[in-house]
Amino acid sequence: MKFKQFSGLLIVSLLAIASGASVVRAQNGWSRDPGQKLDDDYTKKIREYTTETFFNSPLTDYLPASPNVPTPKAVLGDVAGAPGKLPYAEDVYKYMRLLEKASPRAKVFSIGTTEEGREMIAVAIASESLLAKLDENKARLAKLADPRTINLDDKEADTIVAQSFPIYYITGTIHSPETGAPTALMELAYRLVVDDSPYIRNIRDHMVTLITPVVEVDGRNRMVDIYNWHLAHPGQNWPGLVYWGHYVAHDNNRDAIGLSLKLTRNVLNTFTGWKAQVLHDLHESVPYLYDNTIGDEPYNAWVDPILTDEWQMIGWHNVSEMTKFGMPGVFTHGNFDTWSPGYLMFIAATHNGISRLYETFGNGGADTLERTLSPAEYQRTWYKQNPPLPKAKWSQRNNNNYEETALLISLDYFVNNRQLFLKNFYLKSKRSVLKPKNEGPAAYVLPGDDPRPGNQAELLRTLQAQDVEISRATAPFTVAMKKKSTRRVSEPRAVATGSPNTPNPAATPSDAVPRASMSPSPASSPASSTTRTETETRTFPAGTYIVRMDQPYSRIADALLDYQYWSPSDPQSSIYDDTAWTMGELGNVEVVRVTDTKVLDAAMDRVSGDVRSPGGVNSSGGVFVINHNADNALATLRYRLKDVAIEAAEEPFEAGGHKFNRGSFIIRKASVDELQRAATDLGIQVFALADAPAVKTHPVRAARVAVMHTWLSTQDEGWWRLALDQLQVPFTYISTQDAAREADLKRKYDVIVFAPVGRGATAIINGLPMYGNPLPWKKTTLTPNLGNTDETDDMRPGLGWTGLMNLQKFVQSGGVLITAMDSSDFAVTFNFTPGVSAGRPQRLRAIGDILRMKTVDSTSPIAYGYGDSLAMYAFQGPIFNVSNTAGGGGGGRRGGGAREQRTTGRGTPDDPDTPQGRPPAEAPEMPKAEVWEALPLTEEQRRNNGSIIPPAQRPRVVLRYADSRDLFVSGLLDGGDEIAQHAAVIDAPLGNGHVVLFSTNPFWRG
Ligand SMILES: [Zn+2]
């Protein structure tokens, strides 16, 4: 037997040698078409650029020839994945359009533009007969996507499934330093168009592969620029990619909640517009191919279990087939938790499709490099039985081989099971429509009398952008609600003592608890016939918005509007992203989760067009008053009317039969037309009065704003810029290097906004190490895409000591510096804020969660319009303490805010110690203060003390973290008592100016 096998092998080998490059290999059922010629040159190059034969597969170690269809070489000048070749987005598009021109099997669609005006495309590839039937197929898929159109009729769905072909949507290079996908997708497109092997024909003839080769187009072109700079400057350090997209870097893949970036909206609209079944996003960070779709727990709690099974099916099949090809380092599972719905691919998960994601291995460019891995990367685990090699030469071609092979396996698997997946698509859509009757809730309700109609409309428009249908009540309606007996805020505290490594014993029983009981105010005992939940009714006025859950995209609305609970004892210790995103809380808008299905019978109309809050000038009179309700649009209005004098009332008042909050705008002189236009556009109610109300006011100036960035990282400040642009607040964009050059910043700016940097206080001063060569970030002929936001000859220098002095002088002379999180740390560290100290948490775990803040000083203009509490995004502080002395000391939490510890002695803990043999001496009362307050100064401290801050210069606490029991709103909170009650927003005077310190991030991810 042995000999026979050997001779068989020998014959095959001889045949292979004899037939040369046109050898046909068959493995695992994959085989080439023996009749199709190879592109020999191209094939030779593929093999040359692949560093080991086992870094390729029989699917991609050749390229079929075509007499009329150009290969990627036509644009690249070399094969896909060749060293030194990174095409710009436009070159990738040029190739895709060549393909479209040469073959009826490819069609290119423009799907929108980026913030900087660059085009995004999607390329559809399928047989000519399928592409001819795109419209009729879409009409069928639309019925599966919205089962209400066929009355949820399973039989009819089966008929439609049998007639339809699926759409598999692949997206490349959302993360710009992850460079391999565009060339892999160019070549994949060519293979799908040209290759006549049976399995490719099967894919081409039975489904549409839709490809967006570059998602982050602005960032891609900048990445190609700096790679070309690197090629032109051999041996030098090259500039880091400090800007990716126009606003944000890596976070562009965290935008599927807020949809603030155009790339997210364009991909979402393409996915839902095509009624696609899969959205498969390509990344590079892990050797060699990690199908992270399966990921790890906790899974997102709002998706259909049918989907989570689909992840397993496709993912493990992928690993299995590539393992059989002998390709090392292919695995799934891994430690990515699938909790947050913010990732681009998750658009599919929350819209009844299938989300998928590959992490492949890349070199951050197209150089071929010797790569040494860490033990954690190459060690074998139960889910990584054939791990990557500890050390290997790695090329971009290897990356392209892995990406294409894995994608082809997925496409093959999907097409072979297309009826199943189309049926699942229908079932997931149907189950979304049945949500009110199954797991609930029935609807989310946004009351028609919300004090912040502008923010309410903004939130609803975000849902509309998610393709969620919004209805509006035409009459008042009443529903039954669960009585709020126990507040949810107490929950995490009860389990906070559990070890993070022990499984949560509550997990199993809760599987049996219907979702409806997991509302924000749950009666946490499982439903039974003997326990009755107490109910009450609530009536909502006409004009109330209703987000019905009996609609196909109910899941995304449910996920975004619901509360999140991440158990402090969850076994997942490496939390991948934010744990909370509850949109009503973050938008400062009331959202009511209603399980009573009667809500669906309320009289209501579907809202057509964007939700807008009503605005305009009511009544007539010469003085105009606008209630300060903390709607974001008020900031826009201030700048829209930049030449109009606006005053803010320093006290609440009543006028013309209306109540106005403290901070309300009073305009004594304005063009009614201009005001009418602005108020209508922005959805702001303006009340005209005959006389100005008798209330103390101060002017609200349209401040000259600068946003200051470092050259270390622009990730988090990008979201701030985006928010200011959305609010149409004009600003000058400066760097820390500009601040170092400009001795009189106050001459130009009233406010400098310094968003979180994420690199620490000293790095802001120091910048990057000054070793090696300068690192330019500039528009040049070699790098035409750099410099659209800001430019420098050398990214290395930081703020420096001169810049620090200039910044302090700016504040001293009347400027306002706004900081958050680590930039607050910077301000505290470098003495901008006498009396404020900032500590780091020791026990606290507040990982991207939502916490409750309380207003301490409602007379501060910072707090105008907010009421007495507010929920904010929080991430680990810093924990502020305030003091009345400049050297710190004497402030902050003292022994848990309670009494001083007494010494060992007679009596009870509350008794004083009594020295014997003399009359007792009465100890004077020690000064007391709340945790967020500075301790009052003692007589001893007052005596001859130059450190005492004059009262007018003392830090003023505007908001504080709520008490422990009220602190938690959504997400993960553990050890919350460490930050509870501490100051969260401080207005710290310095000279004639102020520093406004945030412990939280007020502009997080749009
Ligand atoms: Zn990535």
Coordinates of C-alpha atoms in Angstrom, one line a residue, residues 16-202:
A16 CA 3.0 18.4 -12.7
I17 CA 6.5 18.9 -14.0
A18 CA 5.4 17.9 -17.5
S19 CA 2.5 20.3 -17.7
G20 CA 4.4 23.2 -16.1
A21 CA 2.5 26.2 -15.0
S22 CA -0.8 24.9 -16.3
V23 CA -1.0 22.2 -13.7
V24 CA -4.5 21.7 -12.3
R25 CA -4.5 21.0 -8.6
A26 CA -7.5 19.6 -6.9
Q27 CA -7.9 19.7 -3.2
N28 CA -10.9 19.5 -0.9
G29 CA -13.2 19.7 -3.9
W30 CA -11.6 22.9 -5.2
S31 CA -10.3 22.7 -8.7
R32 CA -9.4 24.9 -11.5
D33 CA -10.9 24.7 -15.0
P34 CA -8.4 22.6 -16.9
G35 CA -9.4 24.3 -20.1
Q36 CA -8.6 27.8 -18.9
K37 CA -5.2 29.3 -19.6
L38 CA -3.1 30.9 -16.9
D39 CA -1.6 34.3 -16.9
D40 CA 1.8 32.9 -16.6
D41 CA 3.7 36.1 -15.8
Y42 CA 1.2 37.1 -13.2
T43 CA 1.2 33.7 -11.6
K44 CA 5.0 33.7 -11.5
K45 CA 4.9 37.0 -9.6
I46 CA 2.3 35.7 -7.1
R47 CA 4.6 32.9 -6.3
E48 CA 7.7 35.1 -6.2
Y49 CA 6.1 37.5 -3.7
T50 CA 4.7 34.8 -1.5
T51 CA 7.4 34.1 1.1
E52 CA 6.5 30.5 1.8
T53 CA 4.3 28.1 -0.3
F54 CA 2.2 27.4 2.8
F55 CA 1.3 31.2 2.9
N56 CA -0.8 30.5 -0.2
S57 CA -3.6 28.2 -1.2
P58 CA -4.7 26.4 -4.4
L59 CA -7.3 29.1 -4.8
T60 CA -4.9 32.0 -5.1
D61 CA -1.5 30.7 -6.2
Y62 CA -2.4 31.2 -9.9
L63 CA -4.3 33.8 -12.0
P64 CA -6.4 32.7 -14.9
A65 CA -5.8 34.6 -18.2
S66 CA -8.4 36.5 -20.1
P67 CA -8.1 37.8 -23.6
N68 CA -10.1 40.9 -22.9
V69 CA -10.3 41.6 -19.2
P70 CA -7.3 43.5 -17.7
T71 CA -5.7 42.2 -14.6
P72 CA -4.9 44.5 -11.6
K73 CA -1.4 44.8 -13.2
A74 CA -3.0 47.2 -15.8
V75 CA -3.2 49.8 -13.0
L76 CA -0.7 48.7 -10.5
G77 CA 2.1 47.9 -12.9
D78 CA 2.6 44.7 -10.9
V79 CA 0.5 42.1 -9.3
A80 CA -1.8 42.6 -6.4
G81 CA 0.2 42.6 -3.1
A82 CA 3.5 43.3 -4.8
P83 CA 6.1 44.9 -2.6
G84 CA 6.3 48.7 -2.8
K85 CA 2.8 49.0 -4.4
L86 CA 0.0 50.8 -2.6
P87 CA -2.6 52.2 -4.9
Y88 CA -4.6 55.3 -4.1
A89 CA -8.3 54.9 -4.0
E90 CA -8.7 56.5 -7.4
D91 CA -6.4 53.9 -8.9
V92 CA -8.4 51.1 -7.3
Y93 CA -11.6 52.7 -8.8
K94 CA -9.9 53.1 -12.1
Y95 CA -9.2 49.4 -12.2
M96 CA -12.8 48.5 -11.1
R97 CA -14.1 50.7 -13.9
L98 CA -11.7 49.0 -16.4
L99 CA -13.2 45.8 -15.3
E100 CA -16.7 47.1 -15.7
K101 CA -15.8 48.3 -19.2
A102 CA -14.3 45.0 -20.2
S103 CA -16.9 42.7 -18.8
P104 CA -20.7 42.6 -18.3
R105 CA -20.0 40.7 -15.1
A106 CA -19.0 43.9 -13.2
K107 CA -20.9 47.0 -12.4
V108 CA -19.6 50.0 -10.5
F109 CA -21.9 52.1 -8.4
S110 CA -21.1 55.4 -6.8
I111 CA -22.3 55.3 -3.2
G112 CA -21.5 58.8 -1.9
T113 CA -18.6 61.0 -0.9
T114 CA -16.4 61.4 2.1
E115 CA -16.1 64.5 4.3
E116 CA -13.3 65.7 1.9
G117 CA -15.4 65.1 -1.2
R118 CA -13.7 61.9 -2.3
E119 CA -15.9 59.2 -4.0
M120 CA -16.9 55.9 -2.4
I121 CA -17.9 53.0 -4.7
A122 CA -19.5 49.6 -4.6
V123 CA -18.7 47.1 -7.3
A124 CA -21.3 44.4 -8.0
I125 CA -19.9 41.2 -9.5
A126 CA -22.0 38.3 -10.8
S127 CA -22.9 36.6 -14.1
E128 CA -24.3 38.9 -16.8
S129 CA -27.7 37.3 -16.4
L130 CA -27.8 37.9 -12.6
L131 CA -26.7 41.5 -13.1
A132 CA -29.5 42.0 -15.6
K133 CA -32.0 41.0 -12.9
L134 CA -30.8 43.2 -10.1
D135 CA -33.9 45.3 -9.9
E136 CA -36.4 42.4 -9.9
N137 CA -34.3 40.5 -7.4
K138 CA -34.1 43.6 -5.2
A139 CA -37.9 43.8 -5.2
R140 CA -38.0 40.2 -4.0
L141 CA -35.4 40.7 -1.3
A142 CA -37.3 43.8 -0.2
K143 CA -40.2 41.5 0.6
L144 CA -38.0 39.2 2.6
A145 CA -36.5 42.2 4.4
D146 CA -40.0 43.6 5.3
P147 CA -42.3 40.5 5.8
R148 CA -45.2 42.9 6.5
T149 CA -45.4 43.2 2.8
I150 CA -46.3 39.5 2.4
N151 CA -48.4 39.4 5.6
L152 CA -45.7 37.4 7.3
D153 CA -46.6 34.4 5.0
D154 CA -43.9 31.8 5.3
K155 CA -45.1 29.9 2.2
E156 CA -44.8 33.0 0.1
A157 CA -41.4 33.7 1.6
D158 CA -40.3 30.2 0.6
T159 CA -41.4 30.9 -3.0
I160 CA -39.4 34.2 -3.0
V161 CA -36.4 32.5 -1.4
A162 CA -36.4 29.9 -4.2
Q163 CA -36.4 32.7 -6.9
S164 CA -33.9 35.0 -5.3
F165 CA -30.1 35.3 -5.2
P166 CA -28.3 36.8 -2.2
I167 CA -26.0 39.8 -1.9
Y168 CA -22.7 39.4 0.0
Y169 CA -21.2 42.8 0.7
I170 CA -17.4 43.1 1.4
T171 CA -15.8 46.3 2.7
G172 CA -12.0 47.0 2.7
T173 CA -9.6 49.2 4.5
I174 CA -11.7 51.2 6.9
H175 CA -8.5 51.4 9.0
S176 CA -6.0 53.2 6.9
P177 CA -2.7 51.7 8.2
E178 CA -4.3 48.3 7.4
T179 CA -3.3 48.4 3.8
G180 CA -3.8 45.0 2.1
A181 CA -7.5 44.9 1.3
P182 CA -7.7 47.2 -1.8
T183 CA -5.3 45.1 -3.9
A184 CA -6.8 41.8 -2.5
L185 CA -10.2 43.0 -3.5
M186 CA -9.1 44.2 -7.0
E187 CA -7.7 40.7 -7.6
L188 CA -10.7 39.0 -6.1
A189 CA -13.0 41.0 -8.4
Y190 CA -10.9 39.8 -11.4
R191 CA -11.1 36.2 -10.3
L192 CA -14.9 36.4 -9.8
V193 CA -15.2 37.9 -13.3
V194 CA -12.8 35.7 -15.2
D195 CA -12.1 32.4 -13.5
D196 CA -14.0 29.4 -14.9
S197 CA -13.3 26.9 -12.2
P198 CA -16.5 25.3 -11.1
Y199 CA -16.7 26.8 -7.7
I200 CA -16.1 30.3 -8.9
R201 CA -18.7 29.9 -11.6
N202 CA -21.1 28.6 -8.9

